[in-house]
PDB file of C-alpha atoms and ligand atoms in Angstrom:
ATOM      1  CA  UNK Y  20      -6.235  -6.693  -7.228  1.00  0.00           C
ATOM      2  CA  UNK Y  21      -7.359  -3.225  -8.266  1.00  0.00           C
ATOM      3  CA  UNK Y  22      -6.821  -2.258 -11.901  1.00  0.00           C
ATOM      4  CA  UNK Y  23      -7.209   1.231 -13.271  1.00  0.00           C
ATOM      5  CA  UNK Y  24      -6.574   2.415 -16.814  1.00  0.00           C
ATOM      6  CA  UNK Y  25      -6.745   5.874 -18.312  1.00  0.00           C
ATOM      7  CA  UNK Y  26      -6.732   6.800 -21.968  1.00  0.00           C
ATOM      8  CA  UNK Y  27      -5.111   3.552 -22.927  1.00  0.00           C
ATOM      9  CA  UNK Y  28      -4.319   2.656 -26.514  1.00  0.00           C
ATOM     10  CA  UNK Y  29      -2.470  -0.188 -28.168  1.00  0.00           C
ATOM     11  CA  UNK Y  30      -1.282  -0.969 -31.689  1.00  0.00           C
ATOM     12  CA  UNK Y  31       0.085  -4.411 -32.586  1.00  0.00           C
ATOM     13  CA  UNK Y  32       3.671  -4.271 -33.894  1.00  0.00           C
ATOM     14  CA  UNK Y  33       3.762  -4.204 -37.680  1.00  0.00           C
ATOM     15  CA  UNK Y  34       0.232  -2.791 -37.935  1.00  0.00           C
ATOM     16  CA  UNK Y  35      -1.003   0.782 -38.198  1.00  0.00           C
ATOM     17  CA  UNK Y  36      -4.573   0.506 -36.879  1.00  0.00           C
ATOM     18  CA  UNK Y  37      -5.071   0.857 -33.144  1.00  0.00           C
ATOM     19  CA  UNK Y  38      -6.432  -2.389 -31.684  1.00  0.00           C
ATOM     20  CA  UNK Y  39      -7.396  -0.413 -28.554  1.00  0.00           C
ATOM     21  CA  UNK Y  40      -8.060   3.302 -28.132  1.00  0.00           C
ATOM     22  CA  UNK Y  41      -9.368   5.624 -25.427  1.00  0.00           C
ATOM     23  CA  UNK Y  42      -9.875   2.915 -22.810  1.00  0.00           C
ATOM     24  CA  UNK Y  43     -10.848   4.155 -19.337  1.00  0.00           C
ATOM     25  CA  UNK Y  44     -11.747   1.599 -16.700  1.00  0.00           C
ATOM     26  CA  UNK Y  45     -11.538   0.927 -12.965  1.00  0.00           C
ATOM     27  CA  UNK Y  46     -11.924  -2.597 -11.607  1.00  0.00           C
ATOM     28  CA  UNK Y  47     -12.071  -2.837  -7.825  1.00  0.00           C
ATOM     29  CA  UNK Y  48     -10.602  -5.754  -5.845  1.00  0.00           C
ATOM     30  CA  UNK Y  49     -13.020  -8.686  -5.826  1.00  0.00           C
ATOM     31  CA  UNK Y  50     -15.090  -7.324  -8.703  1.00  0.00           C
ATOM     32  CA  UNK Y  51     -16.204  -9.469 -11.610  1.00  0.00           C
ATOM     33  CA  UNK Y  52     -15.984  -7.800 -15.008  1.00  0.00           C
ATOM     34  CA  UNK Y  53     -17.539  -9.433 -18.056  1.00  0.00           C
ATOM     35  CA  UNK Y  54     -16.427  -8.300 -21.497  1.00  0.00           C
ATOM     36  CA  UNK Y  55     -18.741  -8.781 -24.469  1.00  0.00           C
ATOM     37  CA  UNK Y  56     -18.770  -7.681 -28.081  1.00  0.00           C
ATOM     38  CA  UNK Y  57     -18.524  -8.802 -31.652  1.00  0.00           C
ATOM     39  CA  UNK Y  58     -15.572 -10.796 -32.999  1.00  0.00           C
ATOM     40  CA  UNK Y  59     -12.443  -8.747 -33.570  1.00  0.00           C
ATOM     41  CA  UNK Y  60     -13.619  -5.848 -31.382  1.00  0.00           C
ATOM     42  CA  UNK Y  61     -10.573  -5.977 -29.098  1.00  0.00           C
ATOM     43  CA  UNK Y  62     -11.724  -8.041 -26.089  1.00  0.00           C
ATOM     44  CA  UNK Y  63      -8.716 -10.363 -25.916  1.00  0.00           C
ATOM     45  CA  UNK Y  64      -6.297  -7.516 -26.571  1.00  0.00           C
ATOM     46  CA  UNK Y  65      -7.896  -5.561 -23.720  1.00  0.00           C
ATOM     47  CA  UNK Y  66      -7.480  -8.349 -21.165  1.00  0.00           C
ATOM     48  CA  UNK Y  67      -3.890  -8.951 -22.272  1.00  0.00           C
ATOM     49  CA  UNK Y  68      -3.140  -5.261 -21.788  1.00  0.00           C
ATOM     50  CA  UNK Y  69      -4.878  -5.288 -18.383  1.00  0.00           C
ATOM     51  CA  UNK Y  70      -2.686  -8.214 -17.376  1.00  0.00           C
ATOM     52  CA  UNK Y  71       0.415  -6.248 -18.322  1.00  0.00           C
ATOM     53  CA  UNK Y  72       1.300  -8.654 -21.126  1.00  0.00           C
ATOM     54  CA  UNK Y  73       1.394  -5.913 -23.773  1.00  0.00           C
ATOM     55  CA  UNK Y  74       3.071  -2.560 -23.491  1.00  0.00           C
ATOM     56  CA  UNK Y  75       0.270  -0.067 -24.140  1.00  0.00           C
ATOM     57  CA  UNK Y  76       0.195   3.743 -24.282  1.00  0.00           C
ATOM     58  CA  UNK Y  77      -1.652   5.570 -21.513  1.00  0.00           C
ATOM     59  CA  UNK Y  78      -1.689   4.688 -17.844  1.00  0.00           C
ATOM     60  CA  UNK Y  79      -2.306   1.320 -16.207  1.00  0.00           C
ATOM     61  CA  UNK Y  80      -2.075   1.043 -12.449  1.00  0.00           C
ATOM     62  CA  UNK Y  81      -2.220  -2.034 -10.269  1.00  0.00           C
ATOM     63  CA  UNK Y  82      -3.288  -1.507  -6.657  1.00  0.00           C
ATOM     64  CA  UNK Y  83      -2.837   2.256  -7.175  1.00  0.00           C
ATOM     65  CA  UNK Y  84       0.772   1.978  -8.379  1.00  0.00           C
ATOM     66  CA  UNK Y  85       1.902   2.310 -12.008  1.00  0.00           C
ATOM     67  CA  UNK Y  86       2.453  -1.097 -13.573  1.00  0.00           C
ATOM     68  CA  UNK Y  87       5.977  -0.002 -14.516  1.00  0.00           C
ATOM     69  CA  UNK Y  88       6.872   0.025 -10.809  1.00  0.00           C
ATOM     70  CA  UNK Y  89       6.335  -3.744 -10.524  1.00  0.00           C
ATOM     71  CA  UNK Y  90       8.591  -6.588 -11.516  1.00  0.00           C
ATOM     72  CA  UNK Y  91       6.525  -8.321 -14.270  1.00  0.00           C
ATOM     73  CA  UNK Y  92       7.189 -11.707 -12.646  1.00  0.00           C
ATOM     74  CA  UNK Y  93       5.523 -10.572  -9.413  1.00  0.00           C
ATOM     75  CA  UNK Y  94       2.386  -9.549 -11.345  1.00  0.00           C
ATOM     76  CA  UNK Y  95       2.289 -12.817 -13.281  1.00  0.00           C
ATOM     77  CA  UNK Y  96       2.630 -14.788 -10.046  1.00  0.00           C
ATOM     78  CA  UNK Y  97      -0.563 -13.114  -8.784  1.00  0.00           C
ATOM     79  CA  UNK Y  98      -2.465 -13.799 -12.009  1.00  0.00           C
ATOM     80  CA  UNK Y  99      -4.152 -16.922 -13.336  1.00  0.00           C
ATOM     81  CA  UNK Y 100      -5.480 -16.979 -16.888  1.00  0.00           C
ATOM     82  CA  UNK Y 101      -7.010 -19.150 -19.541  1.00  0.00           C
ATOM     83  CA  UNK Y 102      -6.923 -17.893 -23.122  1.00  0.00           C
ATOM     84  CA  UNK Y 103      -8.728 -19.250 -26.155  1.00  0.00           C
ATOM     85  CA  UNK Y 104      -5.483 -20.651 -27.562  1.00  0.00           C
ATOM     86  CA  UNK Y 105      -4.678 -22.577 -24.390  1.00  0.00           C
ATOM     87  CA  UNK Y 106      -1.797 -25.053 -24.466  1.00  0.00           C
ATOM     88  CA  UNK Y 107      -2.270 -28.756 -25.124  1.00  0.00           C
ATOM     89  CA  UNK Y 108       0.990 -30.344 -24.120  1.00  0.00           C
ATOM     90  CA  UNK Y 109       2.413 -33.733 -25.049  1.00  0.00           C
ATOM     91  CA  UNK Y 110       2.933 -34.476 -21.368  1.00  0.00           C
ATOM     92  CA  UNK Y 111       1.153 -36.430 -18.650  1.00  0.00           C
ATOM     93  CA  UNK Y 112      -2.141 -35.209 -17.217  1.00  0.00           C
ATOM     94  CA  UNK Y 113      -0.273 -34.356 -13.991  1.00  0.00           C
ATOM     95  CA  UNK Y 114       2.181 -32.185 -15.925  1.00  0.00           C
ATOM     96  CA  UNK Y 115      -0.513 -30.581 -18.091  1.00  0.00           C
ATOM     97  CA  UNK Y 116      -2.213 -29.335 -14.914  1.00  0.00           C
ATOM     98  CA  UNK Y 117       0.852 -28.942 -12.675  1.00  0.00           C
ATOM     99  CA  UNK Y 118       2.603 -26.451 -14.962  1.00  0.00           C
ATOM    100  CA  UNK Y 119      -0.099 -24.028 -13.772  1.00  0.00           C
ATOM    101  CA  UNK Y 120       1.843 -23.942 -10.506  1.00  0.00           C
ATOM    102  CA  UNK Y 121       4.910 -26.179 -10.325  1.00  0.00           C
ATOM    103  CA  UNK Y 122       4.857 -26.187  -6.508  1.00  0.00           C
ATOM    104  CA  UNK Y 123       1.903 -28.551  -6.699  1.00  0.00           C
ATOM    105  CA  UNK Y 124       3.259 -30.891  -9.388  1.00  0.00           C
ATOM    106  CA  UNK Y 125       3.627 -33.788  -6.942  1.00  0.00           C
ATOM    107  CA  UNK Y 126       0.558 -32.980  -4.820  1.00  0.00           C
ATOM    108  CA  UNK Y 127      -2.051 -35.431  -6.062  1.00  0.00           C
ATOM    109  CA  UNK Y 128      -4.883 -34.124  -3.858  1.00  0.00           C
ATOM    110  CA  UNK Y 129      -4.334 -30.530  -5.039  1.00  0.00           C
ATOM    111  CA  UNK Y 130      -4.162 -31.606  -8.698  1.00  0.00           C
ATOM    112  CA  UNK Y 131      -7.286 -33.752  -8.381  1.00  0.00           C
ATOM    113  CA  UNK Y 132      -9.180 -30.883  -6.762  1.00  0.00           C
ATOM    114  CA  UNK Y 133      -8.146 -28.567  -9.610  1.00  0.00           C
ATOM    115  CA  UNK Y 134      -9.270 -31.197 -12.139  1.00  0.00           C
ATOM    116  CA  UNK Y 135     -12.589 -31.499 -10.353  1.00  0.00           C
ATOM    117  CA  UNK Y 136     -13.030 -27.708 -10.388  1.00  0.00           C
ATOM    118  CA  UNK Y 137     -12.213 -27.700 -14.098  1.00  0.00           C
ATOM    119  CA  UNK Y 138     -14.846 -30.414 -14.641  1.00  0.00           C
ATOM    120  CA  UNK Y 139     -12.133 -32.846 -15.710  1.00  0.00           C
ATOM    121  CA  UNK Y 140     -12.570 -35.638 -13.168  1.00  0.00           C
ATOM    122  CA  UNK Y 141     -13.582 -37.981 -15.984  1.00  0.00           C
ATOM    123  CA  UNK Y 142     -10.206 -37.354 -17.655  1.00  0.00           C
ATOM    124  CA  UNK Y 143      -8.461 -38.582 -14.486  1.00  0.00           C
ATOM    125  CA  UNK Y 144     -10.605 -41.707 -14.575  1.00  0.00           C
ATOM    126  CA  UNK Y 145      -9.687 -42.217 -18.224  1.00  0.00           C
ATOM    127  CA  UNK Y 146      -5.941 -41.662 -18.045  1.00  0.00           C
ATOM    128  CA  UNK Y 147      -4.857 -41.522 -14.418  1.00  0.00           C
ATOM    129  CA  UNK Y 148      -2.764 -38.566 -13.252  1.00  0.00           C
ATOM    130  CA  UNK Y 149       0.351 -40.038 -14.818  1.00  0.00           C
ATOM    131  CA  UNK Y 150      -1.258 -41.012 -18.091  1.00  0.00           C
ATOM    132  CA  UNK Y 151       0.412 -39.405 -21.117  1.00  0.00           C
ATOM    133  CA  UNK Y 152      -1.734 -37.112 -23.256  1.00  0.00           C
ATOM    134  CA  UNK Y 153      -1.192 -36.523 -26.931  1.00  0.00           C
ATOM    135  CA  UNK Y 154      -2.565 -33.461 -28.727  1.00  0.00           C
ATOM    136  CA  UNK Y 155      -1.552 -34.921 -32.101  1.00  0.00           C
ATOM    137  CA  UNK Y 156      -3.203 -38.268 -31.496  1.00  0.00           C
ATOM    138  CA  UNK Y 157      -3.803 -40.245 -34.664  1.00  0.00           C
ATOM    139  CA  UNK Y 158      -5.588 -43.594 -34.208  1.00  0.00           C
ATOM    140  CA  UNK Y 159      -3.380 -45.272 -36.803  1.00  0.00           C
ATOM    141  CA  UNK Y 160      -0.198 -44.363 -34.923  1.00  0.00           C
ATOM    142  CA  UNK Y 161       0.784 -46.992 -32.392  1.00  0.00           C
ATOM    143  CA  UNK Y 162       1.015 -45.138 -29.129  1.00  0.00           C
ATOM    144  CA  UNK Y 163       0.042 -45.348 -25.524  1.00  0.00           C
ATOM    145  CA  UNK Y 164      -0.963 -41.707 -25.110  1.00  0.00           C
ATOM    146  CA  UNK Y 165      -4.621 -40.850 -24.730  1.00  0.00           C
ATOM    147  CA  UNK Y 166      -6.593 -38.762 -27.151  1.00  0.00           C
ATOM    148  CA  UNK Y 167      -8.871 -36.178 -25.557  1.00  0.00           C
ATOM    149  CA  UNK Y 168     -11.771 -34.358 -27.145  1.00  0.00           C
ATOM    150  CA  UNK Y 169     -11.651 -30.563 -27.563  1.00  0.00           C
ATOM    151  CA  UNK Y 170     -13.939 -30.167 -24.556  1.00  0.00           C
ATOM    152  CA  UNK Y 171     -11.765 -32.474 -22.433  1.00  0.00           C
ATOM    153  CA  UNK Y 172      -8.631 -30.484 -23.334  1.00  0.00           C
ATOM    154  CA  UNK Y 173     -10.463 -27.316 -22.354  1.00  0.00           C
ATOM    155  CA  UNK Y 174     -11.335 -28.862 -18.981  1.00  0.00           C
ATOM    156  CA  UNK Y 175      -7.682 -29.795 -18.424  1.00  0.00           C
ATOM    157  CA  UNK Y 176      -6.667 -26.215 -19.266  1.00  0.00           C
ATOM    158  CA  UNK Y 177      -9.342 -24.955 -16.848  1.00  0.00           C
ATOM    159  CA  UNK Y 178      -7.920 -27.229 -14.152  1.00  0.00           C
ATOM    160  CA  UNK Y 179      -4.504 -25.646 -14.786  1.00  0.00           C
ATOM    161  CA  UNK Y 180      -6.011 -22.166 -14.349  1.00  0.00           C
ATOM    162  CA  UNK Y 181      -7.912 -23.210 -11.209  1.00  0.00           C
ATOM    163  CA  UNK Y 182      -4.729 -24.692  -9.722  1.00  0.00           C
ATOM    164  CA  UNK Y 183      -3.115 -21.283  -9.940  1.00  0.00           C
ATOM    165  CA  UNK Y 184      -6.229 -19.315  -9.001  1.00  0.00           C
ATOM    166  CA  UNK Y 185      -5.907 -20.241  -5.306  1.00  0.00           C
ATOM    167  CA  UNK Y 186      -2.928 -17.909  -4.978  1.00  0.00           C
ATOM    168  CA  UNK Y 187      -4.021 -15.334  -7.541  1.00  0.00           C
ATOM    169  CA  UNK Y 188      -5.484 -11.872  -7.044  1.00  0.00           C
ATOM    170  CA  UNK Y 189      -6.552 -11.630 -10.683  1.00  0.00           C
ATOM    171  CA  UNK Y 190      -8.172 -14.445 -12.652  1.00  0.00           C
ATOM    172  CA  UNK Y 191      -8.839 -14.058 -16.360  1.00  0.00           C
ATOM    173  CA  UNK Y 192     -10.909 -16.361 -18.559  1.00  0.00           C
ATOM    174  CA  UNK Y 193     -11.157 -15.721 -22.295  1.00  0.00           C
ATOM    175  CA  UNK Y 194     -14.209 -17.632 -23.548  1.00  0.00           C
ATOM    176  CA  UNK Y 195     -13.574 -20.493 -21.132  1.00  0.00           C
ATOM    177  CA  UNK Y 196     -16.570 -22.565 -22.181  1.00  0.00           C
ATOM    178  CA  UNK Y 197     -16.318 -22.484 -25.966  1.00  0.00           C
ATOM    179  CA  UNK Y 198     -15.939 -26.301 -26.196  1.00  0.00           C
ATOM    180  CA  UNK Y 199     -18.056 -27.254 -23.184  1.00  0.00           C
ATOM    181  CA  UNK Y 200     -21.523 -28.763 -23.194  1.00  0.00           C
ATOM    182  CA  UNK Y 201     -24.291 -26.708 -21.505  1.00  0.00           C
ATOM    183  CA  UNK Y 202     -24.141 -28.672 -18.232  1.00  0.00           C
ATOM    184  CA  UNK Y 203     -20.360 -28.320 -17.923  1.00  0.00           C
ATOM    185  CA  UNK Y 204     -20.666 -24.659 -18.822  1.00  0.00           C
ATOM    186  CA  UNK Y 205     -23.255 -23.975 -16.117  1.00  0.00           C
ATOM    187  CA  UNK Y 206     -21.082 -25.754 -13.535  1.00  0.00           C
ATOM    188  CA  UNK Y 207     -18.005 -23.843 -14.646  1.00  0.00           C
ATOM    189  CA  UNK Y 208     -19.587 -20.411 -14.345  1.00  0.00           C
ATOM    190  CA  UNK Y 209     -20.960 -21.339 -10.932  1.00  0.00           C
ATOM    191  CA  UNK Y 210     -17.335 -21.910  -9.895  1.00  0.00           C
ATOM    192  CA  UNK Y 211     -16.135 -18.722 -11.577  1.00  0.00           C
ATOM    193  CA  UNK Y 212     -18.838 -16.697  -9.822  1.00  0.00           C
ATOM    194  CA  UNK Y 213     -17.834 -18.112  -6.463  1.00  0.00           C
ATOM    195  CA  UNK Y 214     -14.169 -17.210  -7.022  1.00  0.00           C
ATOM    196  CA  UNK Y 215     -14.310 -13.610  -5.826  1.00  0.00           C
ATOM    197  CA  UNK Y 216     -13.684 -14.355  -2.140  1.00  0.00           C
ATOM    198  CA  UNK Y 217     -11.250 -17.104  -1.241  1.00  0.00           C
ATOM    199  CA  UNK Y 218      -9.342 -17.353   2.007  1.00  0.00           C
ATOM    200  CA  UNK Y 219     -10.334 -13.786   2.954  1.00  0.00           C
ATOM    201  CA  UNK Y 220      -8.709 -12.365  -0.212  1.00  0.00           C
ATOM    202  CA  UNK Y 221     -10.651 -10.432  -2.814  1.00  0.00           C
ATOM    203  CA  UNK Y 222     -10.007 -11.996  -6.188  1.00  0.00           C
ATOM    204  CA  UNK Y 223     -10.730  -9.849  -9.216  1.00  0.00           C
ATOM    205  CA  UNK Y 224     -12.177 -11.832 -12.092  1.00  0.00           C
ATOM    206  CA  UNK Y 225     -12.382 -10.821 -15.730  1.00  0.00           C
ATOM    207  CA  UNK Y 226     -14.073 -13.023 -18.274  1.00  0.00           C
ATOM    208  CA  UNK Y 227     -14.886 -12.709 -21.921  1.00  0.00           C
ATOM    209  CA  UNK Y 228     -18.048 -14.551 -22.807  1.00  0.00           C
ATOM    210  CA  UNK Y 229     -20.844 -14.657 -25.347  1.00  0.00           C
ATOM    211  CA  UNK Y 230     -23.061 -16.466 -22.816  1.00  0.00           C
ATOM    212  CA  UNK Y 231     -25.445 -13.855 -21.508  1.00  0.00           C
ATOM    213  CA  UNK Y 232     -26.853 -16.065 -18.750  1.00  0.00           C
ATOM    214  CA  UNK Y 233     -23.414 -15.661 -17.202  1.00  0.00           C
ATOM    215  CA  UNK Y 234     -22.536 -12.178 -18.336  1.00  0.00           C
ATOM    216  CA  UNK Y 235     -25.654 -10.708 -16.723  1.00  0.00           C
ATOM    217  CA  UNK Y 236     -24.424 -11.820 -13.289  1.00  0.00           C
ATOM    218  CA  UNK Y 237     -21.169  -9.835 -13.472  1.00  0.00           C
ATOM    219  CA  UNK Y 238     -20.692  -6.743 -11.279  1.00  0.00           C
ATOM    220  CA  UNK Y 239     -19.778  -4.757 -14.385  1.00  0.00           C
ATOM    221  CA  UNK Y 240     -20.102  -5.441 -18.069  1.00  0.00           C
ATOM    222  CA  UNK Y 241     -17.954  -3.748 -20.714  1.00  0.00           C
ATOM    223  CA  UNK Y 242     -19.121  -3.794 -24.322  1.00  0.00           C
ATOM    224  CA  UNK Y 243     -16.069  -3.558 -26.562  1.00  0.00           C
ATOM    225  CA  UNK Y 244     -16.350  -2.525 -30.186  1.00  0.00           C
ATOM    226  CA  UNK Y 245     -13.812  -1.153 -32.669  1.00  0.00           C
ATOM    227  CA  UNK Y 246     -11.125  -1.203 -29.986  1.00  0.00           C
ATOM    228  CA  UNK Y 247     -12.940   0.801 -27.361  1.00  0.00           C
ATOM    229  CA  UNK Y 248     -15.465   0.402 -24.530  1.00  0.00           C
ATOM    230  CA  UNK Y 249     -18.730   1.700 -25.923  1.00  0.00           C
ATOM    231  CA  UNK Y 250     -20.895   0.777 -22.917  1.00  0.00           C
ATOM    232  CA  UNK Y 251     -20.065   0.007 -19.283  1.00  0.00           C
ATOM    233  CA  UNK Y 252     -22.434  -0.865 -16.448  1.00  0.00           C
ATOM    234  CA  UNK Y 253     -24.475  -3.586 -14.814  1.00  0.00           C
ATOM    235  CA  UNK Y 254     -26.885  -5.763 -16.786  1.00  0.00           C
ATOM    236  CA  UNK Y 255     -29.849  -3.682 -15.592  1.00  0.00           C
ATOM    237  CA  UNK Y 256     -28.133  -0.386 -16.390  1.00  0.00           C
ATOM    238  CA  UNK Y 257     -27.150  -1.489 -19.869  1.00  0.00           C
ATOM    239  CA  UNK Y 258     -30.597  -2.919 -20.577  1.00  0.00           C
ATOM    240  CA  UNK Y 259     -32.124   0.420 -19.572  1.00  0.00           C
ATOM    241  CA  UNK Y 260     -29.626   2.218 -21.810  1.00  0.00           C
ATOM    242  CA  UNK Y 261     -31.165   0.427 -24.763  1.00  0.00           C
ATOM    243  CA  UNK Y 262     -27.946   0.324 -26.804  1.00  0.00           C
ATOM    244  CA  UNK Y 263     -25.632  -2.372 -28.141  1.00  0.00           C
ATOM    245  CA  UNK Y 264     -25.737  -4.522 -24.991  1.00  0.00           C
ATOM    246  CA  UNK Y 265     -29.500  -4.650 -25.035  1.00  0.00           C
ATOM    247  CA  UNK Y 266     -29.385  -5.570 -28.713  1.00  0.00           C
ATOM    248  CA  UNK Y 267     -26.866  -8.387 -28.160  1.00  0.00           C
ATOM    249  CA  UNK Y 268     -28.759  -9.629 -25.130  1.00  0.00           C
ATOM    250  CA  UNK Y 269     -32.033  -9.793 -27.055  1.00  0.00           C
ATOM    251  CA  UNK Y 270     -30.307 -11.817 -29.779  1.00  0.00           C
ATOM    252  CA  UNK Y 271     -29.131 -14.340 -27.185  1.00  0.00           C
ATOM    253  CA  UNK Y 272     -31.079 -17.354 -25.985  1.00  0.00           C
ATOM    254  CA  UNK Y 273     -31.279 -15.815 -22.516  1.00  0.00           C
ATOM    255  CA  UNK Y 274     -32.853 -12.684 -23.948  1.00  0.00           C
ATOM    256  CA  UNK Y 275     -35.366 -14.732 -25.899  1.00  0.00           C
ATOM    257  CA  UNK Y 276     -36.340 -16.638 -22.768  1.00  0.00           C
ATOM    258  CA  UNK Y 277     -36.775 -13.351 -20.873  1.00  0.00           C
ATOM    259  CA  UNK Y 278     -39.103 -12.087 -23.608  1.00  0.00           C
ATOM    260  CA  UNK Y 279     -41.058 -15.333 -23.910  1.00  0.00           C
ATOM    261  CA  UNK Y 280     -41.070 -16.930 -20.433  1.00  0.00           C
ATOM    262  CA  UNK Y 281     -41.952 -20.619 -20.439  1.00  0.00           C
ATOM    263  CA  UNK Y 282     -41.047 -21.047 -24.089  1.00  0.00           C
ATOM    264  CA  UNK Y 283     -37.507 -22.060 -23.360  1.00  0.00           C
ATOM    265  CA  UNK Y 284     -37.735 -25.281 -25.333  1.00  0.00           C
ATOM    266  CA  UNK Y 285     -38.185 -23.380 -28.542  1.00  0.00           C
ATOM    267  CA  UNK Y 286     -35.521 -22.060 -30.786  1.00  0.00           C
ATOM    268  CA  UNK Y 287     -34.821 -18.334 -30.762  1.00  0.00           C
ATOM    269  CA  UNK Y 288     -36.625 -16.599 -33.641  1.00  0.00           C
ATOM    270  CA  UNK Y 289     -33.325 -16.081 -35.407  1.00  0.00           C
ATOM    271  CA  UNK Y 290     -29.753 -16.995 -34.803  1.00  0.00           C
ATOM    272  CA  UNK Y 291     -26.607 -14.945 -34.776  1.00  0.00           C
ATOM    273  CA  UNK Y 292     -22.948 -15.642 -34.248  1.00  0.00           C
ATOM    274  CA  UNK Y 293     -23.428 -14.059 -30.832  1.00  0.00           C
ATOM    275  CA  UNK Y 294     -26.141 -16.485 -29.727  1.00  0.00           C
ATOM    276  CA  UNK Y 295     -25.048 -18.943 -27.059  1.00  0.00           C
TER     277      UNK Y 295
HETATM  278  N1  ATP K   6      -1.160 -10.731 -32.808  1.00  0.00           N
HETATM  279  C1  ATP K   6      -1.835  -9.823 -33.511  1.00  0.00           C
HETATM  280  N2  ATP K   6      -1.213  -9.079 -34.455  1.00  0.00           N
HETATM  281  C2  ATP K   6      -1.882  -8.150 -35.172  1.00  0.00           C
HETATM  282  N3  ATP K   6      -3.200  -7.873 -35.029  1.00  0.00           N
HETATM  283  C3  ATP K   6      -3.865  -8.589 -34.103  1.00  0.00           C
HETATM  284  C4  ATP K   6      -3.230  -9.594 -33.311  1.00  0.00           C
HETATM  285  N4  ATP K   6      -4.147 -10.132 -32.470  1.00  0.00           N
HETATM  286  C5  ATP K   6      -5.305  -9.498 -32.737  1.00  0.00           C
HETATM  287  N5  ATP K   6      -5.135  -8.578 -33.704  1.00  0.00           N
HETATM  288  C6  ATP K   6      -6.157  -7.664 -34.249  1.00  0.00           C
HETATM  289  O1  ATP K   6      -6.633  -6.844 -33.192  1.00  0.00           O
HETATM  290  C7  ATP K   6      -8.048  -6.688 -33.299  1.00  0.00           C
HETATM  291  C8  ATP K   6      -8.727  -7.132 -32.006  1.00  0.00           C
HETATM  292  O2  ATP K   6      -8.525  -8.530 -31.856  1.00  0.00           O
HETATM  293  P1  ATP K   6      -8.971  -9.314 -30.537  1.00  0.00           P
HETATM  294  O3  ATP K   6      -8.484 -10.718 -30.663  1.00  0.00           O
HETATM  295  O4  ATP K   6      -8.541  -8.522 -29.365  1.00  0.00           O
HETATM  296  O5  ATP K   6     -10.555  -9.225 -30.686  1.00  0.00           O
HETATM  297  P2  ATP K   6     -11.684 -10.041 -29.891  1.00  0.00           P
HETATM  298  O6  ATP K   6     -12.767  -9.064 -29.623  1.00  0.00           O
HETATM  299  O7  ATP K   6     -11.085 -10.750 -28.727  1.00  0.00           O
HETATM  300  O8  ATP K   6     -12.168 -11.085 -30.987  1.00  0.00           O
HETATM  301  P3  ATP K   6     -12.832 -12.552 -30.849  1.00  0.00           P
HETATM  302  O9  ATP K   6     -14.226 -12.358 -30.300  1.00  0.00           O
HETATM  303  O10 ATP K   6     -12.859 -13.030 -32.254  1.00  0.00           O
HETATM  304  O11 ATP K   6     -11.952 -13.373 -29.970  1.00  0.00           O
HETATM  305  C9  ATP K   6      -8.494  -7.474 -34.530  1.00  0.00           C
HETATM  306  O12 ATP K   6      -8.607  -6.591 -35.612  1.00  0.00           O
HETATM  307  C10 ATP K   6      -7.360  -8.449 -34.742  1.00  0.00           C
HETATM  308  O13 ATP K   6      -7.230  -8.757 -36.115  1.00  0.00           O
END
């Protein structure tokens, strides 16, 4: 899916400050765009606008046609996403994954593959596909449902997104590894990076991440601050630019390891909320 935006701005209803302003961006089919920036800069709002979920001012075109010319359902059918506030449903594991694409609700092999891609095979072993899950699990309540850890719920949500990604032209991940351990995170981004070509189709991928080991591999990186894109380019281009991206990268563990090769067992000299 090709996405193109010109002079886009967006204000949340009931607020006066623009959450996004002056956004110009072209994402080609099959490209991977990473979005980075400080908390509250507008990253999530930007991806929601790009997905057509919010009605923004300015122009947004999808495959060279204005988004207004599409039936929203047809766009959403071609899109798979995982947001930070992903759903945790009081349903079975099968249903928690299968609602990603109801056509596959009874297809065990498809669901198990999605769970494996989400890194959630251990959840299947724990509960079985038809095991009930309970987001409000309290050990003192007598119940049969299984409690999952935050990281396990995130893996189930990832499985749901992967189930739908097979038929999607646009896949969006908003901090998909926030509750994952480093090994699971590395495996996940390996899968995300291999998403761009599936079945001969070019899948456009957008992810928001604070993990620079992953971000640096994207085709394009957008640095979002105060509701606008302040820097856009590849890792090498943005490092050469010597601006905010370079600063954030140097604060990250990856940047520290680049500066001090072979000292990767040591802590970074300082920490920041942006460090992985
Ligand atoms: N539903 C909402 N209603 C009103 N304002 C909102 C809403 N969601 C976000 N905002 C505001 O819009 C701005 C951008 O928020 P957004 O969530 O897009 O930032 P972000 O860069 O994704 O942050 P984070 O890294 O913390 O996830 C913030 O000032 C936030 O308070």
